[in-house]
Tab-separated table of C-alpha atoms and ligand atoms in Angstrom:
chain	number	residue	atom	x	y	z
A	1	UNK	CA	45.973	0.889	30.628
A	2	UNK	CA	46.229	3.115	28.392
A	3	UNK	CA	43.122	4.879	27.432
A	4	UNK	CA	43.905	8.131	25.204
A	5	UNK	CA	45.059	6.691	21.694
A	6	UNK	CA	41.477	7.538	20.502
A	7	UNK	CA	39.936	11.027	20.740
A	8	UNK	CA	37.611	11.924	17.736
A	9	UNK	CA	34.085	11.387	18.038
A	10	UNK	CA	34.268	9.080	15.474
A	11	UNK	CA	36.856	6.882	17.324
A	12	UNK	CA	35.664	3.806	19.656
A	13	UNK	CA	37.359	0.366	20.535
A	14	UNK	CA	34.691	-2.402	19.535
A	15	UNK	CA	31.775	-2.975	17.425
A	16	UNK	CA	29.459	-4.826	19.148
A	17	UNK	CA	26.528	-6.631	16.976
A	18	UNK	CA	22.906	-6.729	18.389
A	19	UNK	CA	19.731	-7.975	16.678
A	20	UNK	CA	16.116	-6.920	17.699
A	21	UNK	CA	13.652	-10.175	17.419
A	22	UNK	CA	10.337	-11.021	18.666
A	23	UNK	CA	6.810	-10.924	17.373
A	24	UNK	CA	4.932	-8.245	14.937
A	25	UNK	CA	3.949	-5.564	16.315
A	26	UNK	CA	5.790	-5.430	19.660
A	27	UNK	CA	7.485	-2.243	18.896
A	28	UNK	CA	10.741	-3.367	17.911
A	29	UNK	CA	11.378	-0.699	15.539
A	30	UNK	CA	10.185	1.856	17.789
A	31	UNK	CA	12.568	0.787	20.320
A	32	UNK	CA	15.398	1.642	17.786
A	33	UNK	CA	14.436	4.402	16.614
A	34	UNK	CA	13.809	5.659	20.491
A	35	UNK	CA	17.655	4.626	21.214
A	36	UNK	CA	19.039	6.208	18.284
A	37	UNK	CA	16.679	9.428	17.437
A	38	UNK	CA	15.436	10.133	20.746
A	39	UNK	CA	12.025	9.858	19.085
A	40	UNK	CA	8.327	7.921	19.064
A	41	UNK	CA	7.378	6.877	15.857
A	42	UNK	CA	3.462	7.061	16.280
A	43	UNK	CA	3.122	4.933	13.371
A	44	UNK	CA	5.270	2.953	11.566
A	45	UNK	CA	5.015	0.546	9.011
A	46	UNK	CA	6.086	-2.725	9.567
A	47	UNK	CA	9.383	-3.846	8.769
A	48	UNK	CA	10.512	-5.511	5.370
A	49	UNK	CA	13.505	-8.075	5.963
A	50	UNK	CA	15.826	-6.190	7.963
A	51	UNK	CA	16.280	-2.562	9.180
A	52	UNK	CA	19.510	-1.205	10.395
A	53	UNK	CA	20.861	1.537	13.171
A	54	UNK	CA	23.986	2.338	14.835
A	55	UNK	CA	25.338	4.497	17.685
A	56	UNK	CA	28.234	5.160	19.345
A	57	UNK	CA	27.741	4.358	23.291
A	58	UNK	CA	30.398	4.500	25.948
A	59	UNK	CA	31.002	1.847	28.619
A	60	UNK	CA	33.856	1.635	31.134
A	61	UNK	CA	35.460	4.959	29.187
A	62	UNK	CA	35.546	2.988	25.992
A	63	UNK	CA	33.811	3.819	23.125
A	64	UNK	CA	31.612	1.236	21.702
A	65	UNK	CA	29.707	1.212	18.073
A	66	UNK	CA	26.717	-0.218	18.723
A	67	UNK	CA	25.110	-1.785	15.431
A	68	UNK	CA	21.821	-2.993	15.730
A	69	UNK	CA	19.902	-4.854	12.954
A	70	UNK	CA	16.028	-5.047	13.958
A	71	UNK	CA	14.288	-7.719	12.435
A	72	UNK	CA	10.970	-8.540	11.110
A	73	UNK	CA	8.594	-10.597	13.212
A	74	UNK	CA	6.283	-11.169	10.327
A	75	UNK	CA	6.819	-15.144	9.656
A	76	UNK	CA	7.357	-15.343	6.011
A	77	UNK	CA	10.929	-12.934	6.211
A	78	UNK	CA	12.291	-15.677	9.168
A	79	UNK	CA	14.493	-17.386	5.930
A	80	UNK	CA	16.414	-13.371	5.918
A	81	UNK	CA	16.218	-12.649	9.208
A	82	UNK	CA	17.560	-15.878	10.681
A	83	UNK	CA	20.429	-15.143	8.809
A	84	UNK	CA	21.185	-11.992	11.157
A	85	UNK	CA	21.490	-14.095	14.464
A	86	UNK	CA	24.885	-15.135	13.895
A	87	UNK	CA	27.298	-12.929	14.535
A	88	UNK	CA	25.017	-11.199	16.848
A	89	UNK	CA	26.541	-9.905	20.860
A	90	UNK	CA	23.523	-9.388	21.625
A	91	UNK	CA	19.721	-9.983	21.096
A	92	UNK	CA	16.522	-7.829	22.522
A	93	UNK	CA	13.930	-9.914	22.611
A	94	UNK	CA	10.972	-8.163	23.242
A	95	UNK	CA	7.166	-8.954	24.099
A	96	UNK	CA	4.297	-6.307	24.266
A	97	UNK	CA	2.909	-6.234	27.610
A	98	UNK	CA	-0.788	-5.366	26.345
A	99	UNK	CA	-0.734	-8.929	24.783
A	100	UNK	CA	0.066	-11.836	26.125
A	101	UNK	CA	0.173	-13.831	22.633
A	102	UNK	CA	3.425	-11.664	22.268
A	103	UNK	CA	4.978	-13.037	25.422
A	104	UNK	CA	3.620	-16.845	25.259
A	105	UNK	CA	5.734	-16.214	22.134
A	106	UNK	CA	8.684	-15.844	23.853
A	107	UNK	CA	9.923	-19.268	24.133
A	108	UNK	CA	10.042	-20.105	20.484
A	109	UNK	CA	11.973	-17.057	19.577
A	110	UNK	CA	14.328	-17.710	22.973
A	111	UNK	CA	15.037	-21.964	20.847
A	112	UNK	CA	15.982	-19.739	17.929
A	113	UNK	CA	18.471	-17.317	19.138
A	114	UNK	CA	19.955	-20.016	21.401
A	115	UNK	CA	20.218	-22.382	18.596
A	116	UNK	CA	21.426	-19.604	16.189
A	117	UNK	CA	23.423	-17.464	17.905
A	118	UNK	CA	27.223	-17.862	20.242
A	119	UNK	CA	26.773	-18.957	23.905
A	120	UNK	CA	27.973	-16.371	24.963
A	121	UNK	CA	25.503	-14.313	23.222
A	122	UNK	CA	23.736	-11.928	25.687
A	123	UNK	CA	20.261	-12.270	25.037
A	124	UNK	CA	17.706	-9.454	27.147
A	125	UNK	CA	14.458	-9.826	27.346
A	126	UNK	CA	11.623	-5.904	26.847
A	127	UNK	CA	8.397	-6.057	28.228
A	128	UNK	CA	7.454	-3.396	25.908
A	129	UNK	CA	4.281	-0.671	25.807
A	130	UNK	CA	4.928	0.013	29.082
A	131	UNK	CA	3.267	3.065	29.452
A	132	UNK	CA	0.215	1.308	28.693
A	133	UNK	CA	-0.582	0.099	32.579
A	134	UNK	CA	-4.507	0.004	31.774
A	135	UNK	CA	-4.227	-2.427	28.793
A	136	UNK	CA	-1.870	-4.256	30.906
A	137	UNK	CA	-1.830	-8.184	29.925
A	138	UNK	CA	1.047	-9.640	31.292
A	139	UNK	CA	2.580	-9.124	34.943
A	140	UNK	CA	6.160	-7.966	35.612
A	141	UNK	CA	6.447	-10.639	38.256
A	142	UNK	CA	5.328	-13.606	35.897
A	143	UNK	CA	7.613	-12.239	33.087
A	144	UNK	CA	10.467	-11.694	35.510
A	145	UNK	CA	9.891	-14.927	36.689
A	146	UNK	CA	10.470	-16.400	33.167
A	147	UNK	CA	13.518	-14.450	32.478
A	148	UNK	CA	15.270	-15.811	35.708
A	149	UNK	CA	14.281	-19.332	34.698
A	150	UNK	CA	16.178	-18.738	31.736
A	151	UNK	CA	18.782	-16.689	32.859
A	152	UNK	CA	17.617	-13.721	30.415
A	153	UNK	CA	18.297	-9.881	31.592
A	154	UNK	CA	15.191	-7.956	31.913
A	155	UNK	CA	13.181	-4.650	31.686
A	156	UNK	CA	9.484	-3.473	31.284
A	157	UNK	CA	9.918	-0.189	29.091
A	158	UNK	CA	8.322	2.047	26.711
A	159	UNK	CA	9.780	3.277	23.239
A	160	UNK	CA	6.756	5.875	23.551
A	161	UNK	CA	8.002	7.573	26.495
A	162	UNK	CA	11.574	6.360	26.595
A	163	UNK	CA	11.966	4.742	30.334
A	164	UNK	CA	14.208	2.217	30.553
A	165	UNK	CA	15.328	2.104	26.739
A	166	UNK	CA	18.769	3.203	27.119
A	167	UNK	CA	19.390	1.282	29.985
A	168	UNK	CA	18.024	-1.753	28.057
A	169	UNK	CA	20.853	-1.281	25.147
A	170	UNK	CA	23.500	-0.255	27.538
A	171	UNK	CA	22.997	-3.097	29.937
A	172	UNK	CA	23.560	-5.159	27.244
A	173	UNK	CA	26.877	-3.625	26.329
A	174	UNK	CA	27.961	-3.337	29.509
A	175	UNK	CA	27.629	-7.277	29.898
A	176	UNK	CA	29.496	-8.181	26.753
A	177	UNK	CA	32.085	-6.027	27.809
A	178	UNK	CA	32.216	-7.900	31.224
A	179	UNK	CA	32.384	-11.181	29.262
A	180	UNK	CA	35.449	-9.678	27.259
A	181	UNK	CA	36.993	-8.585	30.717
A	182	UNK	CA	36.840	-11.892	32.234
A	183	UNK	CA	37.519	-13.683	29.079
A	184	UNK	CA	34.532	-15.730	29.122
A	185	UNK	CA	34.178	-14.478	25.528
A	186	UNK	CA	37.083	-15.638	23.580
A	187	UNK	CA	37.626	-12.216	20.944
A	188	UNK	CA	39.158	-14.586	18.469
A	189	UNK	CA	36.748	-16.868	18.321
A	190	UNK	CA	34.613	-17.217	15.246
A	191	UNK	CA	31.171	-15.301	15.015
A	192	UNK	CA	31.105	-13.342	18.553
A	193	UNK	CA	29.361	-10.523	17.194
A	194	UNK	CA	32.738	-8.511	18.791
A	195	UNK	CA	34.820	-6.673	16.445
A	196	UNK	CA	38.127	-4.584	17.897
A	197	UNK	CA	38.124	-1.671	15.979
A	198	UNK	CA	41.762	-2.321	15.280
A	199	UNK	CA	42.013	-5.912	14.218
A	200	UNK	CA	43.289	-7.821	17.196
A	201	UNK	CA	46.879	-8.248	17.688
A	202	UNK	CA	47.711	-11.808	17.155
A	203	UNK	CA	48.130	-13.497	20.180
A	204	UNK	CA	52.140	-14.574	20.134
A	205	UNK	CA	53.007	-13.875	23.485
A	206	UNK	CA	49.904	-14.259	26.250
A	207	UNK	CA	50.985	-11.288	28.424
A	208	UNK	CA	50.958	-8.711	25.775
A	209	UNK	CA	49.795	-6.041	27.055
A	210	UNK	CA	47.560	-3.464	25.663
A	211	UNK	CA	49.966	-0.810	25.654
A	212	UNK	CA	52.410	-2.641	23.741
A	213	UNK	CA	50.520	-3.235	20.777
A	214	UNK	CA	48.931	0.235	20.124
A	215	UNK	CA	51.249	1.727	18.096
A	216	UNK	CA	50.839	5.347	17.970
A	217	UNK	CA	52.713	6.272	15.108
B	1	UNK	CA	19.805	-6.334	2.397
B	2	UNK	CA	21.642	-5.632	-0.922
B	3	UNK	CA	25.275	-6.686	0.325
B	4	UNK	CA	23.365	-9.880	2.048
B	5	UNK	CA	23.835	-13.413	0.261
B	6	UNK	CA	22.410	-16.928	0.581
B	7	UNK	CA	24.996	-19.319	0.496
B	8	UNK	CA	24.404	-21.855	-2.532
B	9	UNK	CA	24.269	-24.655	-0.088
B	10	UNK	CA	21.401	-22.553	1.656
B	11	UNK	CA	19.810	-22.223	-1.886
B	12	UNK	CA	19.743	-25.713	-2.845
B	13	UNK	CA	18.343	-26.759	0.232
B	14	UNK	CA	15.537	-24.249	-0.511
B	15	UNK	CA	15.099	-25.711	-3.758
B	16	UNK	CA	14.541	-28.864	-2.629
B	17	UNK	CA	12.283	-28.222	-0.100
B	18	UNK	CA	10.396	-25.688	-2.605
B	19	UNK	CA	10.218	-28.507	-5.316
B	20	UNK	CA	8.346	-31.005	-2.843
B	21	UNK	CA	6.093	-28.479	-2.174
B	22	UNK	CA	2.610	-29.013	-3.943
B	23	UNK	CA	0.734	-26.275	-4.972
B	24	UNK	CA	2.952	-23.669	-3.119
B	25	UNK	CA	1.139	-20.814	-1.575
B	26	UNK	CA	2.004	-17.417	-1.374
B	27	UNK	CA	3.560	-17.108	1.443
B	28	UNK	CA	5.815	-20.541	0.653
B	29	UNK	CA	6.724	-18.718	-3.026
B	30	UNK	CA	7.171	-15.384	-1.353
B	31	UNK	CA	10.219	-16.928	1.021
B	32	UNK	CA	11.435	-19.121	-2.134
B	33	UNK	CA	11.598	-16.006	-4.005
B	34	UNK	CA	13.257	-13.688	-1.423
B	35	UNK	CA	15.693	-16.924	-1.045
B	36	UNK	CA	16.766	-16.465	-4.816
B	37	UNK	CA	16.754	-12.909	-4.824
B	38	UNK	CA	19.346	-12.720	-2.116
B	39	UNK	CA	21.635	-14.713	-4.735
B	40	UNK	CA	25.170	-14.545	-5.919
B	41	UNK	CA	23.984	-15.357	-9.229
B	42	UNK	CA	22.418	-12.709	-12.023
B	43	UNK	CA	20.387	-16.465	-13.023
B	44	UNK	CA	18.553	-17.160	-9.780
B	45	UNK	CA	17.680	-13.565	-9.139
B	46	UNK	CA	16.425	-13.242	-12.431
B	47	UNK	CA	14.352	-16.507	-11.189
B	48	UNK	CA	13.488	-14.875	-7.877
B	49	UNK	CA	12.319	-11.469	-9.527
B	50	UNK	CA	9.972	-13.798	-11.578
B	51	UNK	CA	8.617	-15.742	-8.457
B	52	UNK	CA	7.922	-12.470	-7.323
B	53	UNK	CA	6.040	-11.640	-10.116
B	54	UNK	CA	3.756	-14.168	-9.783
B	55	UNK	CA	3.281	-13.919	-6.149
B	56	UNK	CA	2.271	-9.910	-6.889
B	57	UNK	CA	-0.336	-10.976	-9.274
B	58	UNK	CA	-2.197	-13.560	-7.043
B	59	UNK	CA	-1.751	-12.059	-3.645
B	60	UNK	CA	-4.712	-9.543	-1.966
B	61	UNK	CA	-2.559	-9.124	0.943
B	62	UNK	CA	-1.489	-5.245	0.364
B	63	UNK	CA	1.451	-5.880	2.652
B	64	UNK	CA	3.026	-8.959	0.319
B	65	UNK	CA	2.048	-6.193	-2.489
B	66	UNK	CA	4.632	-3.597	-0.904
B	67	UNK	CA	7.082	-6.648	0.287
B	68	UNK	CA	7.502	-8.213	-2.921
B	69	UNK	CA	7.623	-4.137	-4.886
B	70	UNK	CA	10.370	-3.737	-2.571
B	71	UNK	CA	12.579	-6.997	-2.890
B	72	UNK	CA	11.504	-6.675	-6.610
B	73	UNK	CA	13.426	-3.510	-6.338
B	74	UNK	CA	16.689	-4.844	-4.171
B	75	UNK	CA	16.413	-7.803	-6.892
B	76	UNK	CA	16.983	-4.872	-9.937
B	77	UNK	CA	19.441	-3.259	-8.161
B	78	UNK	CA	21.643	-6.200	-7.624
B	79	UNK	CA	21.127	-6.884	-11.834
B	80	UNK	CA	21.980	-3.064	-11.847
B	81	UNK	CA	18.714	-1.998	-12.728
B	82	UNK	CA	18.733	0.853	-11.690
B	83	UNK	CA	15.902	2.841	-12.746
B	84	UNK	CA	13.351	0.123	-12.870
B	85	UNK	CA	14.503	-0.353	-8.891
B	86	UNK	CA	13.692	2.513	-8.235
B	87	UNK	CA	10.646	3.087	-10.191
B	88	UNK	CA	9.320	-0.268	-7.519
B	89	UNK	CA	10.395	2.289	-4.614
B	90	UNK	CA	8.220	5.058	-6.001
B	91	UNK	CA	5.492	3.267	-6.728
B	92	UNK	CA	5.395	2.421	-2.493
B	93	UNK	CA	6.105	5.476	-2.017
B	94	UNK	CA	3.184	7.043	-3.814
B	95	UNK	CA	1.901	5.415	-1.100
B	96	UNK	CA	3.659	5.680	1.560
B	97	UNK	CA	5.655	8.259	1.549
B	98	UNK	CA	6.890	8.556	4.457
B	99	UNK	CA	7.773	5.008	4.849
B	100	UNK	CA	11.871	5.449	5.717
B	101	UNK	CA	12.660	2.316	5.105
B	102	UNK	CA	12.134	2.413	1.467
B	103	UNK	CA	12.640	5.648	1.556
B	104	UNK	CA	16.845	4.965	2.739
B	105	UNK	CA	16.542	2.373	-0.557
B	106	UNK	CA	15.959	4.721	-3.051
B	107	UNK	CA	18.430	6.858	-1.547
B	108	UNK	CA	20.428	4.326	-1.746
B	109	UNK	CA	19.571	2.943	-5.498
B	110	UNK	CA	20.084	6.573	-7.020
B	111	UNK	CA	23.626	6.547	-5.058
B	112	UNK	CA	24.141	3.369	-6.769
B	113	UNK	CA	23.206	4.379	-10.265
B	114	UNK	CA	25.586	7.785	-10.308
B	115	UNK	CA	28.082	6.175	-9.616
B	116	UNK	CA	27.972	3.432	-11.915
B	117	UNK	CA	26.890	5.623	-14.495
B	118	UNK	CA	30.411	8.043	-13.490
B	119	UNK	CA	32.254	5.163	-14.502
B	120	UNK	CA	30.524	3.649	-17.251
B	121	UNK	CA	28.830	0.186	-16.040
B	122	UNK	CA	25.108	1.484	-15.914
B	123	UNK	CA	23.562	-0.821	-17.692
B	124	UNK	CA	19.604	-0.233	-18.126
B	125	UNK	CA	16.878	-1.888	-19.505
B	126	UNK	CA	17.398	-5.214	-19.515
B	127	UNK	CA	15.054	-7.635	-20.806
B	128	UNK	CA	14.418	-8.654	-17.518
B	129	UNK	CA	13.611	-5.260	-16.604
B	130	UNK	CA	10.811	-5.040	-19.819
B	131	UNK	CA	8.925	-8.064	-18.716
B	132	UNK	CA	8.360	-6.376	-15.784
B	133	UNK	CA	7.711	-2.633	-16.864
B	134	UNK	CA	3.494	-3.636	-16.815
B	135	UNK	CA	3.787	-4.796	-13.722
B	136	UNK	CA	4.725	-1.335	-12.009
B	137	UNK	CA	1.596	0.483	-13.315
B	138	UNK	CA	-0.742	-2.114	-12.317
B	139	UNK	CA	1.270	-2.124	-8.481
B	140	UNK	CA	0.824	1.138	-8.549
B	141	UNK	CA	-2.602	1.284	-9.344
B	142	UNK	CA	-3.330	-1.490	-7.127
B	143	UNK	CA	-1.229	-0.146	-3.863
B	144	UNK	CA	-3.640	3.103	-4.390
B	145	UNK	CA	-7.131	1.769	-4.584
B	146	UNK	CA	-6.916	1.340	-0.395
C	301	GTP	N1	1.770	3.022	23.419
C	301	GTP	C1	2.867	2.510	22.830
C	301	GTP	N2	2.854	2.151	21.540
C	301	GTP	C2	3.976	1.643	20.986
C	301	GTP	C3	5.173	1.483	21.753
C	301	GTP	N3	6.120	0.959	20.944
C	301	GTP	C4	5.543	0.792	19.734
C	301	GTP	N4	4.266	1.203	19.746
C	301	GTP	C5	3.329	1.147	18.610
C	301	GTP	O1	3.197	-0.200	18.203
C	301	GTP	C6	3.121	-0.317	16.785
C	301	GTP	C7	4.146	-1.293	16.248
C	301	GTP	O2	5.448	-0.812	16.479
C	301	GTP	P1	6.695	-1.272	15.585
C	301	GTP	O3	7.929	-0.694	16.203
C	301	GTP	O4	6.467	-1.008	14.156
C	301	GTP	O5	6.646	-2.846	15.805
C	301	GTP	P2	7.697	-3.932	15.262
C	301	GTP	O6	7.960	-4.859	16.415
C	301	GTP	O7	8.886	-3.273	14.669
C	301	GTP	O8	6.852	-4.712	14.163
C	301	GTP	P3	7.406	-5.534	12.838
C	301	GTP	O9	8.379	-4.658	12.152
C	301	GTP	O10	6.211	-5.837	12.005
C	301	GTP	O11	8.017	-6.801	13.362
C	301	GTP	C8	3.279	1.104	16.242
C	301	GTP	O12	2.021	1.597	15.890
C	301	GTP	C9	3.855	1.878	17.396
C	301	GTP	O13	3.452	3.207	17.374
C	301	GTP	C10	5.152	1.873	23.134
C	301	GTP	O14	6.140	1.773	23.875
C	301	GTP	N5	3.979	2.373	23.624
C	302	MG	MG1	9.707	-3.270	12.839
């Protein structure tokens, strides 16, 4: 493999799509703004629609542009934001652990991204507010519990203090990129929330390799 | 959200539904509007920014208030007007100002504007954009009396 034709900072192999869903409140913006500022927003409004945020991670030594759209929980944008599922790699779903209304939640917004988004669409699951212990509402064990039932990846974390919020996005990466690997996500496919940087070679012989089709001139 | 579209099918479907509707609320006209704004066609937004209108007038909910000053304002903006967009954005902002996400609009908008204006299309003042110039006092005045 070949794994020097891109050098800039600017440079990475794949866009990968992610949306943020769950209820109001929960600290979904936060959690964005945490990944891609390195910051707490004490207080922030709520969202309107849509809000937007990219960075450039690295998994495996390839670059990956991470662009994340964070959606409203308030019920009367779900017409807009519904509209962000597809296409999406991945979706944070994300509870507040101080209140359980947040996390009984949960399945209703788990029907909608399964019914909106691609199978193979690798859906995580933040116990958020973490460092909030005292106010705690909701155990790790019983949310864990719920995750493995339905096969969701998850994490208690805290966009206040940071724990576990880059490992939250980068798990997620790092499992779409596994899916790529082992081809259980089919690149040309319609709506994978996977974009090559390059568009993809068409596939006219199957054992192209990589090296072949990188043309460096 | 401004280089987001319904897809007509989308649209008439939310037409329909919206026309069985009796004595729509304001939530119910808020989503019917934000489903027009995000048209394709200069008609339906025109429709939605009027929706929108009406939902501003009747609603005590501050947070519909800054919602629908805000779509009002991604509704302009698609008509290309400009400066009564982003007259919307101030008027949350006088109230918010630190509120990024309208805050990365207006940047946005005014990016918009000069460079329609460098090559000739800025077209302001519509007479959409007059029905709607009492509107941004009173939101104004409204979004400040907190
Ligand atoms: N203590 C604590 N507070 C948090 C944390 N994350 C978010 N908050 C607070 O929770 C409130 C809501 O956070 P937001 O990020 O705006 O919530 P949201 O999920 O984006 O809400 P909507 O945009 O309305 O859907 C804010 O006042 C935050 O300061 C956290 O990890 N710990
Ligand atoms: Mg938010």
């Amino acid at each position: 493999m070949s794994n020097s034709t891109n050098s800039g900072p600017y440079n990475y192999t794949y866009i990968f799509k992610y949306i943020i869903i769950g209820d109001m409140g929960v600290g979904k913006s936060c959690l964005l703004h945490q990944f891609t500022e390195k910051k707490f927003m004490a207080d922030c409004p709520h969202t309107i629609g849509v809000e937007f945020g990219t960075r450039i991670i690295e998994v495996s030594g390839q670059k990956i542009k991470l662009q994340i759209w964070d959606t409203a929980g308030q019920e009367r944008f779900r017409a807009v934001t519904r509209s962000y599922y597809r296409g999406a790699a991945g979706a944070l779903m994300v509870y507040d652990i101080t209140r359980r209304s947040t996390y009984n939640h949960l399945s209703s917004w788990l029907t909608d991204a399964r019914s909106l988004t691609h199978p193979n669409t690798v859906i995580y699951l933040i116990g958020n507010k973490g460092d909030l212990e005292a106010q705690r509402d909701v155990s790790y064990e019983e949310a864990k519990q719920f995750a493995d039932e339905n096969g969701l990846l998850f994490l208690e974390a805290s966009a206040k203090t940071g724990q576990n919020v880059e490992e939250a996005f980068l798990e997620t990466a790092k499992k779409i990129y596994q899916n790529i690997l082992d081809g259980s996500l089919d690149l040309n496919a319609a709506e994978t929330g996977v974009q090559p940087k390059q568009p993809m070679p068409k596939p006219v012989s199957n054992e192209a390799k990589p090296s072949d089709s990188q043309c460096s001139c | 959200m401004l280089e987001e579209y319904i897809s007509d099918a989308d649209l008439k479907k939310a037409r329909e539904n919206y026309g069985t509707t009796e004595n729509p609320n304001e939530t119910q006209q808020f989503e019917f509007a934000l489903n027009l704004i995000r048209s394709k066609h200069r008609a339906e937004i025109e429709e939605g920014l009027y929706l929108f209108q009406n939902v501003f007038a009747r609603t005590k909910d501050e947070n519909i208030k800054r919602d629908t000053l805000y779509y009002m304002a991604i509704g302009q903006t698609k008509l290309s007007n400009y400066e009564q967009a982003l007259k919307f954005l101030q008027s949350i902002l006088n109230v918010q100002p630190t509120n990024e996400q309208v805050r990365d609009l207006y940047v946005e908008v005014n990016k918009k504007m000069k460079r329609d204006g460098l090559i000739g299309l800025g077209i302001v003042g519509s007479a959409a954009a007059v029905g709607l110039v009492g509107i941004i006092g009173l939101g104004a005045a409204l979004l400040s009396k907190k």
